[in-house]
Amino acid sequence: MRLPPVTPIIRAKLGSTPANGHTTFLPQIRKLVVEYCDRWPSSANTRTFILNHIEDVARKNPHVEVVVRQRSHKEPIIRGFYVNNRDKVVPLNGLEVTQIEKKVELLLDSSGAKIKPLKKTVESTTEAARGIWSGLHAERPTL
């Protein structure tokens, strides 16, 4: 009796999609856009940051596409685009250069997810362990 021919296993089908875990870390930000006005005084510190620090940010984060755009007659902003198809916008007007660096780090370290409230009321699907208390069934206090 002759066995049927064995079909080869294509290795590309066995691959898995990359995910954050024990051995890998995928940064969530994919693009960083700095927008400023060339004339407005509120963009002065942003222009200084672009001239002195933006190349260092791009070198330290090769996984992020860094774009500098001129935005005439508007306040300076920095916009982060994330892999979950969301973006975050941070205004930079009135910030010093060191504060702008902190905002850039904030966008680089962020996940892009919506901010969820931490305080929620507790809702249970089951009764309490001792049952529901009722004043009608309680013993009368003695004085």
JSON list of C-alpha atoms in Angstrom, two decimals, residues 5-139:
[
{"chain": "A", "resi": 5, "resn": "PRO", "atom": "CA", "xyz": [2.33, 12.40, -0.83]},
{"chain": "A", "resi": 6, "resn": "VAL", "atom": "CA", "xyz": [2.97, 14.65, 2.15]},
{"chain": "A", "resi": 7, "resn": "THR", "atom": "CA", "xyz": [2.13, 18.29, 1.61]},
{"chain": "A", "resi": 8, "resn": "PRO", "atom": "CA", "xyz": [4.91, 20.61, 2.73]},
{"chain": "A", "resi": 9, "resn": "ILE", "atom": "CA", "xyz": [4.27, 22.92, 5.70]},
{"chain": "A", "resi": 10, "resn": "ILE", "atom": "CA", "xyz": [4.56, 26.53, 4.71]},
{"chain": "A", "resi": 11, "resn": "ARG", "atom": "CA", "xyz": [6.35, 28.30, 7.53]},
{"chain": "A", "resi": 12, "resn": "ALA", "atom": "CA", "xyz": [4.68, 31.65, 6.92]},
{"chain": "A", "resi": 13, "resn": "LYS", "atom": "CA", "xyz": [1.37, 30.16, 8.05]},
{"chain": "A", "resi": 14, "resn": "LEU", "atom": "CA", "xyz": [2.88, 29.08, 11.35]},
{"chain": "A", "resi": 15, "resn": "GLY", "atom": "CA", "xyz": [4.03, 32.60, 12.24]},
{"chain": "A", "resi": 16, "resn": "SER", "atom": "CA", "xyz": [2.26, 34.58, 14.90]},
{"chain": "A", "resi": 17, "resn": "THR", "atom": "CA", "xyz": [1.61, 38.26, 15.12]},
{"chain": "A", "resi": 18, "resn": "PRO", "atom": "CA", "xyz": [4.04, 40.10, 17.37]},
{"chain": "A", "resi": 19, "resn": "ALA", "atom": "CA", "xyz": [2.72, 41.13, 20.77]},
{"chain": "A", "resi": 20, "resn": "ASN", "atom": "CA", "xyz": [4.07, 42.54, 23.98]},
{"chain": "A", "resi": 21, "resn": "GLY", "atom": "CA", "xyz": [5.25, 39.83, 26.28]},
{"chain": "A", "resi": 22, "resn": "HIS", "atom": "CA", "xyz": [8.17, 38.25, 28.08]},
{"chain": "A", "resi": 23, "resn": "THR", "atom": "CA", "xyz": [10.76, 38.50, 25.30]},
{"chain": "A", "resi": 24, "resn": "THR", "atom": "CA", "xyz": [9.46, 41.31, 23.10]},
{"chain": "A", "resi": 25, "resn": "PHE", "atom": "CA", "xyz": [8.25, 44.84, 23.55]},
{"chain": "A", "resi": 26, "resn": "LEU", "atom": "CA", "xyz": [6.46, 46.71, 20.79]},
{"chain": "A", "resi": 27, "resn": "PRO", "atom": "CA", "xyz": [6.35, 50.48, 21.23]},
{"chain": "A", "resi": 28, "resn": "GLN", "atom": "CA", "xyz": [2.81, 51.75, 20.78]},
{"chain": "A", "resi": 29, "resn": "ILE", "atom": "CA", "xyz": [3.71, 55.06, 19.11]},
{"chain": "A", "resi": 30, "resn": "ARG", "atom": "CA", "xyz": [4.44, 55.03, 15.39]},
{"chain": "A", "resi": 31, "resn": "LYS", "atom": "CA", "xyz": [4.63, 58.72, 14.41]},
{"chain": "A", "resi": 32, "resn": "LEU", "atom": "CA", "xyz": [5.42, 62.00, 16.17]},
{"chain": "A", "resi": 33, "resn": "VAL", "atom": "CA", "xyz": [4.49, 65.28, 14.46]},
{"chain": "A", "resi": 34, "resn": "VAL", "atom": "CA", "xyz": [5.75, 68.64, 15.79]},
{"chain": "A", "resi": 35, "resn": "GLU", "atom": "CA", "xyz": [3.84, 71.61, 14.37]},
{"chain": "A", "resi": 36, "resn": "TYR", "atom": "CA", "xyz": [4.93, 75.21, 14.92]},
{"chain": "A", "resi": 37, "resn": "CYS", "atom": "CA", "xyz": [4.62, 78.72, 13.51]},
{"chain": "A", "resi": 38, "resn": "ASP", "atom": "CA", "xyz": [7.73, 80.39, 12.14]},
{"chain": "A", "resi": 39, "resn": "ARG", "atom": "CA", "xyz": [6.69, 83.89, 13.23]},
{"chain": "A", "resi": 40, "resn": "TRP", "atom": "CA", "xyz": [4.64, 83.71, 16.41]},
{"chain": "A", "resi": 41, "resn": "PRO", "atom": "CA", "xyz": [6.46, 84.30, 19.72]},
{"chain": "A", "resi": 42, "resn": "SER", "atom": "CA", "xyz": [4.53, 81.46, 21.38]},
{"chain": "A", "resi": 43, "resn": "SER", "atom": "CA", "xyz": [6.47, 79.05, 19.12]},
{"chain": "A", "resi": 44, "resn": "ALA", "atom": "CA", "xyz": [9.91, 80.40, 20.09]},
{"chain": "A", "resi": 45, "resn": "ASN", "atom": "CA", "xyz": [10.70, 77.63, 22.60]},
{"chain": "A", "resi": 46, "resn": "THR", "atom": "CA", "xyz": [9.32, 75.03, 20.20]},
{"chain": "A", "resi": 47, "resn": "ARG", "atom": "CA", "xyz": [11.66, 76.31, 17.47]},
{"chain": "A", "resi": 48, "resn": "THR", "atom": "CA", "xyz": [14.57, 76.09, 19.94]},
{"chain": "A", "resi": 49, "resn": "PHE", "atom": "CA", "xyz": [13.59, 72.52, 20.79]},
{"chain": "A", "resi": 50, "resn": "ILE", "atom": "CA", "xyz": [13.44, 71.62, 17.10]},
{"chain": "A", "resi": 51, "resn": "LEU", "atom": "CA", "xyz": [16.86, 73.15, 16.39]},
{"chain": "A", "resi": 52, "resn": "ASN", "atom": "CA", "xyz": [18.65, 71.60, 19.37]},
{"chain": "A", "resi": 53, "resn": "HIS", "atom": "CA", "xyz": [16.88, 68.41, 20.45]},
{"chain": "A", "resi": 54, "resn": "ILE", "atom": "CA", "xyz": [14.67, 66.87, 17.76]},
{"chain": "A", "resi": 55, "resn": "GLU", "atom": "CA", "xyz": [17.54, 64.95, 16.11]},
{"chain": "A", "resi": 56, "resn": "ASP", "atom": "CA", "xyz": [18.43, 63.34, 19.45]},
{"chain": "A", "resi": 57, "resn": "VAL", "atom": "CA", "xyz": [14.81, 62.24, 19.91]},
{"chain": "A", "resi": 58, "resn": "ALA", "atom": "CA", "xyz": [14.78, 60.73, 16.41]},
{"chain": "A", "resi": 59, "resn": "ARG", "atom": "CA", "xyz": [18.08, 58.88, 17.01]},
{"chain": "A", "resi": 60, "resn": "LYS", "atom": "CA", "xyz": [16.97, 57.48, 20.39]},
{"chain": "A", "resi": 61, "resn": "ASN", "atom": "CA", "xyz": [13.65, 56.28, 18.93]},
{"chain": "A", "resi": 62, "resn": "PRO", "atom": "CA", "xyz": [14.33, 54.75, 15.49]},
{"chain": "A", "resi": 63, "resn": "HIS", "atom": "CA", "xyz": [10.93, 53.01, 15.55]},
{"chain": "A", "resi": 64, "resn": "VAL", "atom": "CA", "xyz": [9.14, 56.39, 15.51]},
{"chain": "A", "resi": 65, "resn": "GLU", "atom": "CA", "xyz": [8.71, 58.51, 12.41]},
{"chain": "A", "resi": 66, "resn": "VAL", "atom": "CA", "xyz": [9.48, 62.09, 13.47]},
{"chain": "A", "resi": 67, "resn": "VAL", "atom": "CA", "xyz": [7.94, 64.84, 11.33]},
{"chain": "A", "resi": 68, "resn": "VAL", "atom": "CA", "xyz": [8.36, 68.61, 11.73]},
{"chain": "A", "resi": 69, "resn": "ARG", "atom": "CA", "xyz": [5.66, 70.71, 10.07]},
{"chain": "A", "resi": 70, "resn": "GLN", "atom": "CA", "xyz": [5.20, 74.41, 9.79]},
{"chain": "A", "resi": 71, "resn": "ARG", "atom": "CA", "xyz": [1.72, 75.54, 10.81]},
{"chain": "A", "resi": 72, "resn": "SER", "atom": "CA", "xyz": [1.29, 79.22, 9.99]},
{"chain": "A", "resi": 73, "resn": "HIS", "atom": "CA", "xyz": [-0.60, 81.49, 12.39]},
{"chain": "A", "resi": 74, "resn": "LYS", "atom": "CA", "xyz": [-1.43, 78.68, 14.84]},
{"chain": "A", "resi": 75, "resn": "GLU", "atom": "CA", "xyz": [-0.22, 77.72, 18.29]},
{"chain": "A", "resi": 76, "resn": "PRO", "atom": "CA", "xyz": [2.49, 75.03, 18.47]},
{"chain": "A", "resi": 77, "resn": "ILE", "atom": "CA", "xyz": [1.38, 71.46, 19.12]},
{"chain": "A", "resi": 78, "resn": "ILE", "atom": "CA", "xyz": [2.87, 67.99, 19.20]},
{"chain": "A", "resi": 79, "resn": "ARG", "atom": "CA", "xyz": [0.80, 65.08, 17.94]},
{"chain": "A", "resi": 80, "resn": "GLY", "atom": "CA", "xyz": [1.44, 61.39, 18.56]},
{"chain": "A", "resi": 81, "resn": "PHE", "atom": "CA", "xyz": [-0.04, 58.68, 16.31]},
{"chain": "A", "resi": 82, "resn": "TYR", "atom": "CA", "xyz": [-0.34, 55.19, 17.78]},
{"chain": "A", "resi": 83, "resn": "VAL", "atom": "CA", "xyz": [-0.69, 51.65, 16.43]},
{"chain": "A", "resi": 84, "resn": "ASN", "atom": "CA", "xyz": [-4.29, 51.39, 17.71]},
{"chain": "A", "resi": 85, "resn": "ASN", "atom": "CA", "xyz": [-5.28, 54.14, 15.19]},
{"chain": "A", "resi": 86, "resn": "ARG", "atom": "CA", "xyz": [-5.64, 56.82, 17.86]},
{"chain": "A", "resi": 87, "resn": "ASP", "atom": "CA", "xyz": [-3.75, 60.06, 18.30]},
{"chain": "A", "resi": 88, "resn": "LYS", "atom": "CA", "xyz": [-2.96, 62.41, 21.16]},
{"chain": "A", "resi": 89, "resn": "VAL", "atom": "CA", "xyz": [-2.42, 66.13, 20.79]},
{"chain": "A", "resi": 90, "resn": "VAL", "atom": "CA", "xyz": [-0.50, 68.23, 23.34]},
{"chain": "A", "resi": 91, "resn": "PRO", "atom": "CA", "xyz": [-0.34, 72.05, 23.07]},
{"chain": "A", "resi": 92, "resn": "LEU", "atom": "CA", "xyz": [3.15, 73.49, 23.51]},
{"chain": "A", "resi": 93, "resn": "ASN", "atom": "CA", "xyz": [2.44, 77.22, 23.83]},
{"chain": "A", "resi": 94, "resn": "GLY", "atom": "CA", "xyz": [3.96, 78.76, 26.94]},
{"chain": "A", "resi": 95, "resn": "LEU", "atom": "CA", "xyz": [6.19, 75.75, 27.70]},
{"chain": "A", "resi": 96, "resn": "GLU", "atom": "CA", "xyz": [9.94, 75.92, 28.26]},
{"chain": "A", "resi": 97, "resn": "VAL", "atom": "CA", "xyz": [12.30, 73.65, 26.29]},
{"chain": "A", "resi": 98, "resn": "THR", "atom": "CA", "xyz": [12.70, 71.22, 29.21]},
{"chain": "A", "resi": 99, "resn": "GLN", "atom": "CA", "xyz": [8.92, 71.02, 29.59]},
{"chain": "A", "resi": 100, "resn": "ILE", "atom": "CA", "xyz": [8.59, 70.30, 25.86]},
{"chain": "A", "resi": 101, "resn": "GLU", "atom": "CA", "xyz": [11.09, 67.43, 26.29]},
{"chain": "A", "resi": 102, "resn": "LYS", "atom": "CA", "xyz": [8.90, 66.02, 29.08]},
{"chain": "A", "resi": 103, "resn": "LYS", "atom": "CA", "xyz": [5.80, 66.25, 26.88]},
{"chain": "A", "resi": 104, "resn": "VAL", "atom": "CA", "xyz": [7.63, 64.41, 24.08]},
{"chain": "A", "resi": 105, "resn": "GLU", "atom": "CA", "xyz": [8.62, 61.67, 26.54]},
{"chain": "A", "resi": 106, "resn": "LEU", "atom": "CA", "xyz": [5.02, 61.51, 27.74]},
{"chain": "A", "resi": 107, "resn": "LEU", "atom": "CA", "xyz": [3.82, 60.87, 24.18]},
{"chain": "A", "resi": 108, "resn": "LEU", "atom": "CA", "xyz": [6.59, 58.35, 23.51]},
{"chain": "A", "resi": 109, "resn": "ASP", "atom": "CA", "xyz": [5.76, 56.36, 26.66]},
{"chain": "A", "resi": 110, "resn": "SER", "atom": "CA", "xyz": [1.98, 56.53, 26.23]},
{"chain": "A", "resi": 111, "resn": "SER", "atom": "CA", "xyz": [-0.07, 53.68, 24.82]},
{"chain": "A", "resi": 112, "resn": "GLY", "atom": "CA", "xyz": [-2.60, 55.79, 22.94]},
{"chain": "A", "resi": 113, "resn": "ALA", "atom": "CA", "xyz": [-5.51, 54.18, 24.79]},
{"chain": "A", "resi": 114, "resn": "LYS", "atom": "CA", "xyz": [-8.40, 56.23, 26.10]},
{"chain": "A", "resi": 115, "resn": "ILE", "atom": "CA", "xyz": [-8.07, 57.43, 29.67]},
{"chain": "A", "resi": 116, "resn": "LYS", "atom": "CA", "xyz": [-10.36, 55.34, 31.85]},
{"chain": "A", "resi": 117, "resn": "PRO", "atom": "CA", "xyz": [-11.72, 56.55, 35.19]},
{"chain": "A", "resi": 118, "resn": "LEU", "atom": "CA", "xyz": [-10.22, 54.72, 38.14]},
{"chain": "A", "resi": 119, "resn": "LYS", "atom": "CA", "xyz": [-13.12, 55.26, 40.53]},
{"chain": "A", "resi": 120, "resn": "LYS", "atom": "CA", "xyz": [-16.13, 53.16, 39.67]},
{"chain": "A", "resi": 121, "resn": "THR", "atom": "CA", "xyz": [-19.04, 51.99, 41.75]},
{"chain": "A", "resi": 122, "resn": "VAL", "atom": "CA", "xyz": [-18.93, 48.29, 42.53]},
{"chain": "A", "resi": 123, "resn": "GLU", "atom": "CA", "xyz": [-21.74, 46.31, 40.99]},
{"chain": "A", "resi": 124, "resn": "SER", "atom": "CA", "xyz": [-22.09, 42.67, 41.90]},
{"chain": "A", "resi": 125, "resn": "THR", "atom": "CA", "xyz": [-24.08, 39.99, 40.12]},
{"chain": "A", "resi": 126, "resn": "THR", "atom": "CA", "xyz": [-24.36, 37.89, 43.29]},
{"chain": "A", "resi": 127, "resn": "GLU", "atom": "CA", "xyz": [-25.80, 38.67, 46.70]},
{"chain": "A", "resi": 128, "resn": "ALA", "atom": "CA", "xyz": [-23.62, 39.53, 49.65]},
{"chain": "A", "resi": 129, "resn": "ALA", "atom": "CA", "xyz": [-22.33, 36.60, 51.71]},
{"chain": "A", "resi": 130, "resn": "ARG", "atom": "CA", "xyz": [-24.54, 37.51, 54.69]},
{"chain": "A", "resi": 131, "resn": "GLY", "atom": "CA", "xyz": [-27.62, 38.36, 52.69]},
{"chain": "A", "resi": 132, "resn": "ILE", "atom": "CA", "xyz": [-29.46, 41.65, 52.53]},
{"chain": "A", "resi": 133, "resn": "TRP", "atom": "CA", "xyz": [-29.92, 43.48, 55.85]},
{"chain": "A", "resi": 134, "resn": "SER", "atom": "CA", "xyz": [-33.35, 44.67, 56.78]},
{"chain": "A", "resi": 135, "resn": "GLY", "atom": "CA", "xyz": [-34.31, 46.74, 59.81]},
{"chain": "A", "resi": 136, "resn": "LEU", "atom": "CA", "xyz": [-37.61, 44.83, 60.12]},
{"chain": "A", "resi": 137, "resn": "HIS", "atom": "CA", "xyz": [-35.86, 41.53, 60.80]},
{"chain": "A", "resi": 138, "resn": "ALA", "atom": "CA", "xyz": [-33.18, 42.80, 63.17]},
{"chain": "A", "resi": 139, "resn": "GLU", "atom": "CA", "xyz": [-33.37, 42.30, 66.92]}
]
